[in-house]
PDB file of C-alpha atoms in Angstrom:
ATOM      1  CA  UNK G   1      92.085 114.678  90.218  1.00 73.00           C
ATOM      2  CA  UNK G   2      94.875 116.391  92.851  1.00 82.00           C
ATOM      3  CA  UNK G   3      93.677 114.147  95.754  1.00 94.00           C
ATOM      4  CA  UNK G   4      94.398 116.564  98.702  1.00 97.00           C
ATOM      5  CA  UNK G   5      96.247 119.754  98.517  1.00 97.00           C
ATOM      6  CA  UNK G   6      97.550 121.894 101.197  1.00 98.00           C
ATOM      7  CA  UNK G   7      99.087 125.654 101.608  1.00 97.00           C
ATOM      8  CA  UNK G   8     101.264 126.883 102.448  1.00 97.00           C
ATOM      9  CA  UNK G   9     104.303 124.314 101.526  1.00 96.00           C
ATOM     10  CA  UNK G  10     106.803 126.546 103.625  1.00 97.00           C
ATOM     11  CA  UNK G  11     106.416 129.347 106.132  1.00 96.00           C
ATOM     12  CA  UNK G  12     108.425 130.355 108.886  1.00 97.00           C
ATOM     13  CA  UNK G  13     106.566 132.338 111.676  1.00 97.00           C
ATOM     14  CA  UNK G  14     107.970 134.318 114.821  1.00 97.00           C
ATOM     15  CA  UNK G  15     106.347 133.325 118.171  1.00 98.00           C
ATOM     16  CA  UNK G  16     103.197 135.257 118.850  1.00 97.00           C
ATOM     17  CA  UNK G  17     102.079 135.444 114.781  1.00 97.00           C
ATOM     18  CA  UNK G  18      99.157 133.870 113.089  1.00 96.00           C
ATOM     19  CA  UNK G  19      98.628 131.726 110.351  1.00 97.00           C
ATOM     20  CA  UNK G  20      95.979 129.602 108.689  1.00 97.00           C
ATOM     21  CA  UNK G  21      96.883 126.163 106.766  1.00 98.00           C
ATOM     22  CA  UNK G  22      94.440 125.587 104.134  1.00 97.00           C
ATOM     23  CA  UNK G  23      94.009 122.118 102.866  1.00 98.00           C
ATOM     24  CA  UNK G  24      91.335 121.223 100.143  1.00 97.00           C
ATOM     25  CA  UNK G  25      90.533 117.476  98.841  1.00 97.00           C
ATOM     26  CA  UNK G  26      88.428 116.472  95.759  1.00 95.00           C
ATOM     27  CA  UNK G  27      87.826 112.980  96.375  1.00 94.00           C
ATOM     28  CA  UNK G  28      84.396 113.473  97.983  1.00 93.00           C
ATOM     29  CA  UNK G  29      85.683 112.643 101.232  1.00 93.00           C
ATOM     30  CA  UNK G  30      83.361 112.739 104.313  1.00 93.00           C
ATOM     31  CA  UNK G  31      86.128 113.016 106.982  1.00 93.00           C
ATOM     32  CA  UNK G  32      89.692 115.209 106.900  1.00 95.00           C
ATOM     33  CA  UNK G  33      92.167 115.377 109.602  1.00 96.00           C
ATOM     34  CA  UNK G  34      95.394 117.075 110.794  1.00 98.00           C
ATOM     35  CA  UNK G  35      98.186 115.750 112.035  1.00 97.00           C
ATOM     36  CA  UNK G  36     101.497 116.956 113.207  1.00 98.00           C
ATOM     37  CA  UNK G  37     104.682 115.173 112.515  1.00 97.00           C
ATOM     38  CA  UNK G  38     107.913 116.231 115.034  1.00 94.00           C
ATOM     39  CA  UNK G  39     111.606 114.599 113.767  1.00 85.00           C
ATOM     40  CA  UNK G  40     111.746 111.206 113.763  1.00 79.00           C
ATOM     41  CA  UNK G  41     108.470 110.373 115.429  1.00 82.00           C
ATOM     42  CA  UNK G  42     105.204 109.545 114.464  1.00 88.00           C
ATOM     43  CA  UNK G  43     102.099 111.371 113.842  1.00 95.00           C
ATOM     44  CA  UNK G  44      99.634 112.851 116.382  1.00 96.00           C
ATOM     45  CA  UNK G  45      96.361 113.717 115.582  1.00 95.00           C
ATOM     46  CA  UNK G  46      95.347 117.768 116.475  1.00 97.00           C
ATOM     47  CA  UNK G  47      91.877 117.637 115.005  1.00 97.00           C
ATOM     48  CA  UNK G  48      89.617 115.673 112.738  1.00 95.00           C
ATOM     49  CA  UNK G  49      85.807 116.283 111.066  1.00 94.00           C
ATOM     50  CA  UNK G  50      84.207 112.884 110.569  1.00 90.00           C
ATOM     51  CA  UNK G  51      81.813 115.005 108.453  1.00 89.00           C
ATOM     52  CA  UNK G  52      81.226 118.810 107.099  1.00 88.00           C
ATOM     53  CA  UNK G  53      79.885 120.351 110.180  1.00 88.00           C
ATOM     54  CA  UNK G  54      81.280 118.721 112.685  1.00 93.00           C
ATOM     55  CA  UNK G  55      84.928 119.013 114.267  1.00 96.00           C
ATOM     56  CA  UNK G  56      86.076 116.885 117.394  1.00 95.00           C
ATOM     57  CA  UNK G  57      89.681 117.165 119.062  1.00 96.00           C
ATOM     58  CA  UNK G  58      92.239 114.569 118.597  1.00 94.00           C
ATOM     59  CA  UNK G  59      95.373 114.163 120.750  1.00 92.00           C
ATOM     60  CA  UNK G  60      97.213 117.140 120.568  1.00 95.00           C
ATOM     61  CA  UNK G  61      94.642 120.037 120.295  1.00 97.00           C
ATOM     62  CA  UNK G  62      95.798 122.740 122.512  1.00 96.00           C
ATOM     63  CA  UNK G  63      97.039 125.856 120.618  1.00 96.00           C
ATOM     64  CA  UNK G  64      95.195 125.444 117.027  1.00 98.00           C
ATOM     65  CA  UNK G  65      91.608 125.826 116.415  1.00 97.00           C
ATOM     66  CA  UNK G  66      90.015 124.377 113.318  1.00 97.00           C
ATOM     67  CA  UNK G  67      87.284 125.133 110.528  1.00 96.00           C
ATOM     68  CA  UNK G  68      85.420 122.810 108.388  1.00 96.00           C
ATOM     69  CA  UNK G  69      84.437 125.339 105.648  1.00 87.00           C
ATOM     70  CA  UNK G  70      82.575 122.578 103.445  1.00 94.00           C
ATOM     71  CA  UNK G  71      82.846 119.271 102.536  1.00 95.00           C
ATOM     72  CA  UNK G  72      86.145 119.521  99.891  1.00 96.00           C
ATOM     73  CA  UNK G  73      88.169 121.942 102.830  1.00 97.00           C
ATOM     74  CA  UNK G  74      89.508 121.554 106.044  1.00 97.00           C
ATOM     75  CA  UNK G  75      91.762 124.332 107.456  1.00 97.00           C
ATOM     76  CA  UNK G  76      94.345 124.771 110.817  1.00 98.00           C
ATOM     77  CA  UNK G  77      95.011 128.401 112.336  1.00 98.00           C
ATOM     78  CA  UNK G  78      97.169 129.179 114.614  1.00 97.00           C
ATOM     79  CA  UNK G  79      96.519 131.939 116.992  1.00 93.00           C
ATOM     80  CA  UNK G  80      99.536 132.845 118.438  1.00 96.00           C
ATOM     81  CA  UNK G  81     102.659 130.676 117.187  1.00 96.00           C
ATOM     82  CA  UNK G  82     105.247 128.818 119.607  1.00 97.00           C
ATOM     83  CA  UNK G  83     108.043 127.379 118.821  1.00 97.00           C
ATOM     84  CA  UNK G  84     107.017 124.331 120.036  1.00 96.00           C
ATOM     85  CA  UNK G  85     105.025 123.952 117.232  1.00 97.00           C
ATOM     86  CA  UNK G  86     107.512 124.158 114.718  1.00 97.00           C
ATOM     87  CA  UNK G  87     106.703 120.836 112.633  1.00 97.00           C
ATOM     88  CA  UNK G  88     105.661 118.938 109.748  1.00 97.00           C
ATOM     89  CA  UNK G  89     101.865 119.445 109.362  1.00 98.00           C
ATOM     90  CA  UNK G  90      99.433 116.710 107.096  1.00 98.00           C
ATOM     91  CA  UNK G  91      96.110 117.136 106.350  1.00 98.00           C
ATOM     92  CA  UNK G  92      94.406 113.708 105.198  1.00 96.00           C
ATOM     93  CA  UNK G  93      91.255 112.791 104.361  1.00 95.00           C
ATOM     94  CA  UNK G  94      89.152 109.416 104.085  1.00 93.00           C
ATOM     95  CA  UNK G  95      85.744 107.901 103.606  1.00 86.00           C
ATOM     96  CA  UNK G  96      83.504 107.379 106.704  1.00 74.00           C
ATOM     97  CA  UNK G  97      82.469 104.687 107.671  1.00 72.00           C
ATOM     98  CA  UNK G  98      83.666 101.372 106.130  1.00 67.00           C
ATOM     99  CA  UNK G  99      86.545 102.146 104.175  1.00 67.00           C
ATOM    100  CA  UNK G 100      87.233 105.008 106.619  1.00 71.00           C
ATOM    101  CA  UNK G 101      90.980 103.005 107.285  1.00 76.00           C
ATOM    102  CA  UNK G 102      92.486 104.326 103.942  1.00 87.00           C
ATOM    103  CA  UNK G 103      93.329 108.060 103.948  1.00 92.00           C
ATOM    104  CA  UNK G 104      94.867 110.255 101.769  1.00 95.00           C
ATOM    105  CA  UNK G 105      97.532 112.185 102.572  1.00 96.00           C
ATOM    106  CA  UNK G 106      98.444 116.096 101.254  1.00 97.00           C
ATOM    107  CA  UNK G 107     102.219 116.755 100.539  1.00 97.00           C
ATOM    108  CA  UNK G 108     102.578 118.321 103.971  1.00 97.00           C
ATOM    109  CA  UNK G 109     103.457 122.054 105.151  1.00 97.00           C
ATOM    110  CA  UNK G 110     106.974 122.508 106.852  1.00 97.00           C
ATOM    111  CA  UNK G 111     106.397 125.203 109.619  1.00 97.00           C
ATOM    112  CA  UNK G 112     109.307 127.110 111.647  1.00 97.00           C
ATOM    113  CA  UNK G 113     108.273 129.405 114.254  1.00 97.00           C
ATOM    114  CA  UNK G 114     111.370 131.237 115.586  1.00 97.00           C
TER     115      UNK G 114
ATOM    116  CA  UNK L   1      94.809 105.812 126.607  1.00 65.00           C
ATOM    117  CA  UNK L   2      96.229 104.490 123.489  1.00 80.00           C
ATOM    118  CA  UNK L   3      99.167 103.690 122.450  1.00 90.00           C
ATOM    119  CA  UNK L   4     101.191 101.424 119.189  1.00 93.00           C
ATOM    120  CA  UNK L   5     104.562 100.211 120.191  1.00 95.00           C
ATOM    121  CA  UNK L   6     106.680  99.340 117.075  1.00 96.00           C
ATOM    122  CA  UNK L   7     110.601  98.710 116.581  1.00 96.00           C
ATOM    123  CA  UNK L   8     112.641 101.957 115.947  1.00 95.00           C
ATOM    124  CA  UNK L   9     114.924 100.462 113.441  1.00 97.00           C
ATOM    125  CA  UNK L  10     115.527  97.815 111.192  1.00 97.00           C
ATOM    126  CA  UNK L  11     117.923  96.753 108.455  1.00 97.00           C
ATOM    127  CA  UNK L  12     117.594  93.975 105.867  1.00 97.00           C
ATOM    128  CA  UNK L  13     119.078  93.117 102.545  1.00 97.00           C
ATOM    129  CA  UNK L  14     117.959  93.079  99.143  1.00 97.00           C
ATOM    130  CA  UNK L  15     115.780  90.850  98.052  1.00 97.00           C
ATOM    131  CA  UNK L  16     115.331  89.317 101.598  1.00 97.00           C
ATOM    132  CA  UNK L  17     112.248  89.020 103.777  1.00 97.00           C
ATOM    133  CA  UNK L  18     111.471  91.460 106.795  1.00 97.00           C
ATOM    134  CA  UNK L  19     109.007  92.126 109.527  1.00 98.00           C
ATOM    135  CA  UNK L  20     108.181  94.872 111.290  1.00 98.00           C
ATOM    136  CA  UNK L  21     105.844  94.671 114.579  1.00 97.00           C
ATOM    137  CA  UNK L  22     103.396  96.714 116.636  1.00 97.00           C
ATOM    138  CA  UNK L  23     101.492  96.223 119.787  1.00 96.00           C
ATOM    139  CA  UNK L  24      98.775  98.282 120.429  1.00 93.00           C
ATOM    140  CA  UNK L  25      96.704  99.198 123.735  1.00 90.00           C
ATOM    141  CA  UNK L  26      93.073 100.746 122.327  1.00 78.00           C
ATOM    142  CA  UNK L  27      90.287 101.485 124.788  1.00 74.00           C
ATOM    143  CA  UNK L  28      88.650 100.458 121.240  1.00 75.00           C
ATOM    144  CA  UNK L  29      89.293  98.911 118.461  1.00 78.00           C
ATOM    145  CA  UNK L  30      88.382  99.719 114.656  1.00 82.00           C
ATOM    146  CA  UNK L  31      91.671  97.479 112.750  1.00 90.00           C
ATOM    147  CA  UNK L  32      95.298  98.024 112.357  1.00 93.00           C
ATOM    148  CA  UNK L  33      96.554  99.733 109.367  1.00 94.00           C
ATOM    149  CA  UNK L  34     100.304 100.219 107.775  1.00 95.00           C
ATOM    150  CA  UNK L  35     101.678 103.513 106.179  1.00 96.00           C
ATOM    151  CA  UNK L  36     104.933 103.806 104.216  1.00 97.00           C
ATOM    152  CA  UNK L  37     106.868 106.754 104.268  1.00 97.00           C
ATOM    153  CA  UNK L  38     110.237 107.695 102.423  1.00 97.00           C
ATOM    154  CA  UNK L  39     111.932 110.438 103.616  1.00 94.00           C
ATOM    155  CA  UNK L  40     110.057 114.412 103.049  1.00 92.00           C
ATOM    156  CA  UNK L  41     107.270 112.587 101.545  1.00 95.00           C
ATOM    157  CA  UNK L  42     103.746 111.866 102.719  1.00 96.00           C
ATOM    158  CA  UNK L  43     102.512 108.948 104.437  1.00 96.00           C
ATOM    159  CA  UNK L  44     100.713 106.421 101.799  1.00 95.00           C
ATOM    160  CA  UNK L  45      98.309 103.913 102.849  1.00 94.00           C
ATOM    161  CA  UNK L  46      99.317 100.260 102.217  1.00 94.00           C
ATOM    162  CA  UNK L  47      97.295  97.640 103.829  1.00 93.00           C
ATOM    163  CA  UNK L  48      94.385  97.638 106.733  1.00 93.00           C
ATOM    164  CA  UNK L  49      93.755  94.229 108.584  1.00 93.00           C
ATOM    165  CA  UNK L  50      89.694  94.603 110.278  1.00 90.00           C
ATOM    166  CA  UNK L  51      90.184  90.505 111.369  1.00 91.00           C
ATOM    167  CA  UNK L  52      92.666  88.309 112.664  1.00 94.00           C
ATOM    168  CA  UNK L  53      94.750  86.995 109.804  1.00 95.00           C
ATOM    169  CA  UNK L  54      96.742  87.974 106.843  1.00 95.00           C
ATOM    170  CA  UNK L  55      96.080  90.164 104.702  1.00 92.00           C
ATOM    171  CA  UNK L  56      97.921  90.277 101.421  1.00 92.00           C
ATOM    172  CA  UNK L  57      98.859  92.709  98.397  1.00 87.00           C
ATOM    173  CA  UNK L  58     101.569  92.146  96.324  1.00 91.00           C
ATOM    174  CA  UNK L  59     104.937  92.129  98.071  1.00 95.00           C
ATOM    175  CA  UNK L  60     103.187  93.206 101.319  1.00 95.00           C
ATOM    176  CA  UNK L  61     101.460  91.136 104.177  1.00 96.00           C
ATOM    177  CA  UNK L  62      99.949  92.309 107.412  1.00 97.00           C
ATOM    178  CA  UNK L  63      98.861  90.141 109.810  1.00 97.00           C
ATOM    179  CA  UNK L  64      96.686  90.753 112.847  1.00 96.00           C
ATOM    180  CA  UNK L  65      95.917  88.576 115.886  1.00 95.00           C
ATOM    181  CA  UNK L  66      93.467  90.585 118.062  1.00 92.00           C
ATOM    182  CA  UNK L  67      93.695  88.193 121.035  1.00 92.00           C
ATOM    183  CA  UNK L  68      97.485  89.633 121.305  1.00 93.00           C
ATOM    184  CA  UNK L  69      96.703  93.220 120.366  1.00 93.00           C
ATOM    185  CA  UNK L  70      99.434  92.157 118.004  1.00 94.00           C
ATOM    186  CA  UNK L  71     100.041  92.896 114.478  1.00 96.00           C
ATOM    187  CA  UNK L  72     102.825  92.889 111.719  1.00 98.00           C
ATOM    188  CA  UNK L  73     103.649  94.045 108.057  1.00 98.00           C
ATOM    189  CA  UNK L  74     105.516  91.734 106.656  1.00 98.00           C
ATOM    190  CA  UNK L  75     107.757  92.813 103.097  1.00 97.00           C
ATOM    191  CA  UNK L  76     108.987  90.391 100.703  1.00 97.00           C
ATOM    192  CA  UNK L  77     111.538  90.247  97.773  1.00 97.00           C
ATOM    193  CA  UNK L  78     113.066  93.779  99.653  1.00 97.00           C
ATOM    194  CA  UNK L  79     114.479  96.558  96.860  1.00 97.00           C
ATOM    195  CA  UNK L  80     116.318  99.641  97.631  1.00 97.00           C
ATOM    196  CA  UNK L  81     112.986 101.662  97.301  1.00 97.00           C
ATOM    197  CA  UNK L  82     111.421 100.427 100.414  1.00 98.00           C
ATOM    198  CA  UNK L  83     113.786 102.077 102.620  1.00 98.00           C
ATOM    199  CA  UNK L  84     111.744 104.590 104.257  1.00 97.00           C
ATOM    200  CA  UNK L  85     109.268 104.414 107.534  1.00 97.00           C
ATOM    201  CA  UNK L  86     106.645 101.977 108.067  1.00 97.00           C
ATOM    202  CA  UNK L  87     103.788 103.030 110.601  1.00 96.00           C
ATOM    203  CA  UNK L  88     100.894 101.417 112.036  1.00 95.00           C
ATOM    204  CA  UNK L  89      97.750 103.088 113.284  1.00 93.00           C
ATOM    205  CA  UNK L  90      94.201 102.447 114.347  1.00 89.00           C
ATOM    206  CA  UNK L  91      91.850 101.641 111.564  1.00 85.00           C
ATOM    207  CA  UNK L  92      90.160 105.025 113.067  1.00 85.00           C
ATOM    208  CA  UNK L  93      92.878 106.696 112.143  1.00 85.00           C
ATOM    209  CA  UNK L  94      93.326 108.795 115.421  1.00 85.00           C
ATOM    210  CA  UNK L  95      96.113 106.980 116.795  1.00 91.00           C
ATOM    211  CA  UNK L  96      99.351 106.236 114.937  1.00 93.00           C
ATOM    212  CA  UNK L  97     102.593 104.534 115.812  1.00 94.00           C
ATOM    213  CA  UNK L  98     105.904 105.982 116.267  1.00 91.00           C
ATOM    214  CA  UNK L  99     107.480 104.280 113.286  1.00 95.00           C
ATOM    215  CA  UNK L 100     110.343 102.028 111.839  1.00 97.00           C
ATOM    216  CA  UNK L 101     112.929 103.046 109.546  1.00 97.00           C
ATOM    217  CA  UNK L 102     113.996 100.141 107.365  1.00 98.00           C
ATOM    218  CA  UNK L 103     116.917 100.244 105.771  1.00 98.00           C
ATOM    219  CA  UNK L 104     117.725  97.936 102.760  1.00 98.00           C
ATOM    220  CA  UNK L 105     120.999  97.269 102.000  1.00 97.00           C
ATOM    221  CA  UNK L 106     122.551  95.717  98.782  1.00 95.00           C
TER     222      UNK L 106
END
């Protein structure tokens, strides 16, 4: 049982390439997310799926784009990289529904766009 | 809007008690839950409060009082190994807070 993996753990990107941040969870999960997580602050929500088939934008959305491929993955492209989104990225997933409150975090991918 | 207000920073010694507390505004509310983080790890999930009241598990207590929008983890018997970041969030998990480093010190 991994819980939730994500990939890649590392990539550095100059502005104007694209990428695609896979993440993948085998707890059955009905609802993944991605967050981003700048220095020293908290994290901000970009996009979640409360279920496979559905997507919805969180707080931060503008730039990424998002694709619920089936129920066990979740993955974050970016179009055209700015340096502005150089950050930690987390994908997490959780029940829905009651029990929804616990999620379960992926080791995170470290992102520099230069 | 929405928004969870929590202390920056706080330091406390070994084997004391500590509290760390966030204020939330929610156009809705679905509970308050706490997160640990150390440092170039991943959040974990420690404790979710749905009702006013505390909430215990091991070491850790959160409290909520809904009334205030108010709500607190509280760590007892500190070691070395809980210095890292403790955030809340919405039991919704859309919304999280900006975090408190703790630092325990011997």
């Amino acid at each position: 049982n991994a819980g939730v993996t994500q990939t890649p753990k590392f990539q550095v990107l100059k502005t104007g390439q694209s990428m695609t941040l896979q993440c993948a969870q085998d707890m059955n999960h009905n609802s993944m997310y991605w967050y981003r997580q700048d220095p020293g602050m908290g994290l901000r929500l970009i996009y979640y799926s409360a279920s496979e088939g559905t997507t919805d934008k969180g707080e931060v959305p503008n730039g990424y784009n998002v694709s619920r491929l089936n129920k066990r993955e979740f993955s974050l492209r970016l179009e055209s990289a700015a340096p502005s989104q150089t950050s930690v990225y987390f994908c997490a997933s959780s029940e829905a529904g009651a029990g929804r409150e616990t999620q379960y975090f992926g080791p995170g991918t470290r992102l520099l766009v230069l | 809007g929405q928004s969870l207000e929590q202390p920056s920073e706080v330091t406390a010694v070994e084997g004391a008690i500590v509290q760390i507390n966030c204020t939330y505004q929610t156009s809705g509310f679905y509970g308050l839950s706490w997160y640990q983080q150390h440092d170039g790890g991943a959040p974990t999930f420690l404790s979710y409060n749905a009702l006013d009241g505390l909430e215990e598990t091991g070491r850790f207590s959160s409290f909520l009082s809904r009334s205030d929008s108010y709500g607190y983890l509280l760590l007892q018997e500190l070691q070395m190994k809980d210095s890292a970041s403790y955030f809340c969030a919405s039991g919704d998990n859309l919304f999280f807070g900006t975090g408190t480093r703790l630092t325990v010190i011997p």
